[in-house]
Each structure stands twice: as structure tokens, then as C-alpha cells.
Coordinates of C-alpha atoms in Angstrom, one line a residue:
Chain A
G1 CA 119.6 87.3 63.5
E2 CA 118.8 86.6 67.5
S3 CA 120.8 83.9 69.0
V4 CA 119.0 81.0 70.6
G5 CA 119.7 77.8 72.6
L6 CA 122.5 78.3 75.2
H7 CA 123.5 81.8 74.2
L8 CA 121.4 83.7 77.0
P9 CA 122.3 87.3 77.6
T10 CA 124.3 87.3 80.6
L11 CA 124.7 89.9 83.4
S12 CA 127.6 89.5 85.8
V13 CA 127.7 91.6 88.8
Q14 CA 129.7 91.8 92.2
E15 CA 128.1 90.9 95.5
G16 CA 126.5 93.9 97.1
D17 CA 126.1 95.8 93.8
N18 CA 122.6 96.6 92.5
S19 CA 121.4 94.7 89.2
I20 CA 119.3 95.9 86.4
I21 CA 117.6 93.1 84.2
N22 CA 115.8 94.4 81.0
C23 CA 113.0 93.1 79.0
A24 CA 111.4 94.1 75.9
Y25 CA 107.9 93.1 75.0
S26 CA 106.3 93.4 71.7
N27 CA 102.3 93.3 72.2
S28 CA 101.0 96.7 73.1
A29 CA 98.0 94.8 74.4
S30 CA 99.6 93.0 77.2
D31 CA 98.3 94.4 80.5
Y32 CA 100.0 92.2 83.1
F33 CA 103.5 91.3 83.6
I34 CA 105.5 89.0 85.9
W35 CA 109.2 88.4 86.7
Y36 CA 110.2 84.8 87.4
K37 CA 113.6 83.6 88.7
Q38 CA 114.7 80.1 87.7
E39 CA 117.6 78.4 89.2
S40 CA 119.3 75.5 87.5
G41 CA 117.2 72.3 87.5
K42 CA 114.1 74.0 89.0
G43 CA 110.7 75.5 87.9
P44 CA 110.4 79.3 87.6
Q45 CA 109.7 80.9 90.9
F46 CA 107.4 84.0 91.1
I47 CA 109.3 87.2 92.1
I48 CA 106.9 90.4 91.5
D49 CA 104.0 91.3 89.1
I50 CA 102.8 94.6 87.8
R51 CA 99.8 95.8 86.1
S52 CA 99.7 97.9 83.0
N53 CA 98.1 100.8 85.0
M54 CA 101.2 101.1 87.2
D55 CA 104.6 102.1 86.3
K56 CA 106.5 100.9 89.1
R57 CA 106.2 98.4 91.9
Q58 CA 108.5 97.6 94.7
G59 CA 109.1 94.2 96.7
Q60 CA 111.6 93.2 99.0
R61 CA 115.0 94.3 97.4
V62 CA 113.2 94.2 94.0
T63 CA 111.8 96.9 92.0
V64 CA 109.8 96.3 88.7
L65 CA 109.6 99.5 86.4
L66 CA 107.2 99.4 83.5
N67 CA 107.4 101.8 80.4
K68 CA 104.5 101.2 78.2
T69 CA 105.8 103.9 75.5
V70 CA 108.7 101.7 74.7
K71 CA 107.3 98.5 75.5
H72 CA 110.1 97.9 78.4
L73 CA 110.1 96.2 81.4
S74 CA 113.1 95.9 84.1
L75 CA 113.8 94.3 87.1
Q76 CA 116.0 96.0 89.8
I77 CA 117.7 93.8 92.3
A78 CA 119.3 95.8 95.2
A79 CA 122.3 94.7 96.9
T80 CA 122.6 91.6 94.9
Q81 CA 123.7 88.4 96.7
P82 CA 125.0 85.0 95.3
G83 CA 122.0 83.3 96.0
D84 CA 120.3 85.9 93.3
S85 CA 122.2 84.0 90.6
A86 CA 119.7 82.5 88.3
V87 CA 117.9 82.9 85.0
Y88 CA 115.3 85.6 85.0
F89 CA 112.2 85.7 82.7
C90 CA 109.8 88.1 82.2
A91 CA 106.2 87.0 81.3
E92 CA 103.3 88.9 79.8
R93 CA 99.5 88.5 79.7
V94 CA 97.5 90.0 76.7
G95 CA 94.2 91.3 77.9
G96 CA 91.5 88.7 77.1
S97 CA 94.1 85.9 77.4
Y98 CA 94.8 83.9 80.5
I99 CA 98.3 82.6 79.4
P100 CA 101.4 84.0 80.5
T101 CA 104.0 84.2 77.4
F102 CA 107.5 84.1 78.5
G103 CA 110.4 86.3 77.0
R104 CA 113.9 85.5 76.5
G105 CA 115.8 84.9 79.8
T106 CA 118.8 86.7 81.1
S107 CA 121.5 84.8 83.0
L108 CA 122.4 86.7 86.2
I109 CA 125.8 85.7 87.8
V110 CA 126.8 87.2 91.1
H111 CA 130.5 87.0 92.1
P112 CA 131.3 86.8 95.7
Chain B
E1 CA 103.8 75.6 102.0
A2 CA 101.6 74.3 99.1
E3 CA 103.5 73.6 96.0
V4 CA 102.8 72.0 92.5
A5 CA 104.1 68.4 92.4
Q6 CA 105.5 66.8 89.3
S7 CA 106.6 63.4 88.8
P8 CA 109.0 61.9 88.0
R9 CA 111.8 64.6 88.2
Y10 CA 114.0 62.9 85.6
K11 CA 113.1 60.5 82.8
I12 CA 115.2 58.9 80.0
T13 CA 113.2 56.9 77.4
E14 CA 114.2 55.6 73.9
K15 CA 112.7 57.2 70.9
S16 CA 109.6 55.7 69.7
Q17 CA 108.8 54.8 73.2
A18 CA 105.8 56.1 75.2
V19 CA 106.4 58.5 78.2
A20 CA 104.1 60.3 80.7
F21 CA 104.4 62.9 83.2
W22 CA 102.1 63.6 86.3
C23 CA 101.2 66.9 88.0
D24 CA 99.3 67.6 91.0
P25 CA 98.5 71.4 91.3
I26 CA 98.1 73.5 94.4
S27 CA 94.9 72.5 96.1
G28 CA 92.1 74.6 95.0
H29 CA 93.7 75.7 91.8
A30 CA 91.4 75.5 89.0
T31 CA 93.7 76.4 86.2
L32 CA 96.5 74.1 85.2
Y33 CA 99.4 74.7 82.4
W34 CA 101.7 72.3 81.0
Y35 CA 104.8 74.1 79.5
R36 CA 107.9 72.7 77.7
Q37 CA 111.1 74.6 78.2
I38 CA 114.1 73.8 75.8
L39 CA 117.5 74.4 77.4
G40 CA 118.5 78.1 77.4
Q41 CA 114.9 79.2 76.3
G42 CA 111.9 80.4 78.1
P43 CA 109.0 78.1 78.5
E44 CA 106.3 77.5 76.1
L45 CA 102.9 76.8 76.7
L46 CA 101.6 73.4 75.6
V47 CA 98.1 73.1 77.0
Q48 CA 96.0 75.1 79.3
F49 CA 93.0 73.4 81.7
Q50 CA 90.2 75.1 83.3
D51 CA 88.9 72.5 85.8
E52 CA 88.7 69.4 83.5
S53 CA 88.2 71.3 80.3
V54 CA 90.9 72.1 77.8
V55 CA 91.1 76.2 77.3
D56 CA 93.8 76.1 75.0
D57 CA 95.9 73.5 73.0
S58 CA 96.8 75.1 70.1
Q59 CA 100.6 74.5 70.7
L60 CA 100.2 71.0 71.5
P61 CA 101.5 68.5 68.7
K62 CA 98.6 66.4 69.0
D63 CA 99.9 63.7 66.5
R64 CA 102.0 62.5 69.6
F65 CA 101.1 64.6 72.5
S66 CA 97.9 64.1 74.7
A67 CA 96.9 65.7 78.0
E68 CA 94.2 65.0 80.3
R69 CA 92.7 66.2 83.6
L70 CA 89.9 63.9 84.1
K71 CA 88.6 65.0 87.7
G72 CA 89.9 68.6 87.3
V73 CA 92.5 68.1 89.8
D74 CA 95.8 66.2 88.7
S75 CA 96.9 65.9 85.3
T76 CA 98.9 63.6 82.9
L77 CA 100.9 64.6 79.8
K78 CA 101.9 61.8 77.5
I79 CA 104.1 61.6 74.5
Q80 CA 103.8 58.6 72.1
P81 CA 105.9 57.9 70.3
A82 CA 108.8 60.2 71.8
E83 CA 111.3 61.6 69.4
L84 CA 114.8 63.1 70.1
G85 CA 113.5 66.7 69.7
D86 CA 111.2 66.1 72.6
S87 CA 114.2 66.2 75.1
A88 CA 113.4 69.3 77.2
M89 CA 112.0 70.1 80.7
Y90 CA 108.3 69.7 81.1
L91 CA 106.8 72.1 83.5
C92 CA 103.4 72.1 85.2
A93 CA 101.8 75.3 86.7
S94 CA 98.7 76.2 88.4
S95 CA 97.0 79.5 89.3
S96 CA 93.9 80.1 91.4
R97 CA 91.6 82.3 89.0
R98 CA 91.1 82.4 85.4
G99 CA 90.9 85.8 83.8
M100 CA 92.5 87.5 86.7
N101 CA 95.9 89.0 87.1
T102 CA 97.4 86.2 89.3
E103 CA 100.6 84.5 88.8
A104 CA 101.0 80.9 88.0
F105 CA 102.9 78.7 90.5
F106 CA 105.5 76.2 88.9
G107 CA 106.5 72.7 89.8
Q108 CA 110.1 71.5 89.9
G109 CA 109.6 69.9 86.2
T110 CA 110.3 66.7 84.7
R111 CA 113.6 66.6 82.6
L112 CA 113.0 64.4 79.7
T113 CA 116.1 62.9 77.8
V114 CA 115.2 60.9 74.4
V115 CA 117.9 58.6 73.4

């Protein structure tokens, strides 16, 4: 079964590498997706969003890819920096609902 | 830069005591959310307000939790009596438009420890 509590999936990368964080969602009715970054002891911080009528959106050093066929979302961070170390959450909204539902987070560790 | 304000940042309380958290959303934001986040997990919604009205409180343990937003601006979340399992981060968030694809902005949270 799925582990819970402190056993977050972890991605370790070297500074300067590109990072890819993945998220699977289960509700095919979800039509809006958001990636949040959460540093230790702080609230989640918005990174980038994407609507379901898109399959790719780019921001500054970040790209979100959406594959609705397999209900998969990814966040790509280019030239990862130590300041990118945090837990990353994807959140989804189902059409007709106004409430973002958070997925399981991924801990990103960037080594200098 | 506008931000969601929460207080206190940290709270330690004994079980069976009452505890309250306060949130002041970004000015002009009509929608306010209270989330609970257990260490190592994603935030889970407790209650959502649109102005002063509760939109969704289906996940709020109403036997001990209550939330209000009397004037449609700031909000208070109360727990009485607190239980050991309530230890978590309580996050407040606000967004500007209901029903639109717009992100929620989060406060720094209140870390509650029940002993």
C-alpha cells in the first residue's frame, strides 16, 4: 500500500541539472491544475498553473506539461538551484468545484 | 506585496483546551479557505467561505471545529476541545474570484501542537 506520513517521494539533483517532478491525478473531470512550492515551515507558494485545454505552459525556468490521456502532470525546473529545494505539490480543480485538491508532495533536494 | 496574514505562527496547547487561529486574507479576496496539513502530507480543505457565507464545510469536524467570517473579511478557526490528533499546520488561503481558474494564495500557517 501507499506509504504516508514522512515518507514523501524524494528527488535529489545536482545544482544546474534539470528536474522533473511528476504528479498523477485520478479525476478526469479536473480542468485546472496548479503547482505549488512549499518550503519548510511556510505555506504553499504558487508556481504555475495550466488549464485542461492546454498541454504545455512555460514560466521562468519552469514548464508544466499536462497529459490528459494518462492523467499525468509534470513540472520541469531548468538549471535547478539550491533555493529550489522544497516540497512540490500539484493541485487540481474539478469542473464545477471551486476547491483545489492537493496531491501527494514530492521533496526536491538540490545539492550544491 | 499583498499577502495572507495568519496568527499566531505557533501554538502549543493542552488537550481538551480551546484554541483559535486568525486569518486576514488579501484585500478584496472574496473567497477564503482553511486547510489542515499534517506533516508529510498535502493540505486538506476544512472549510471554504465566499464572502461571509460557508460554501463547503463537509470536511470540517463540526463536533469540535468551528469557523466564522462574520464581515466577509478576516476569519477565525476554533477548536474546542483540542485533541492530540489535531496537531498539524493550519493554513489559510484566499482567492479573488469564485468559479474562475485562479490560484489560491496561502498564508504562512499556524503550527499547532497539542500536548
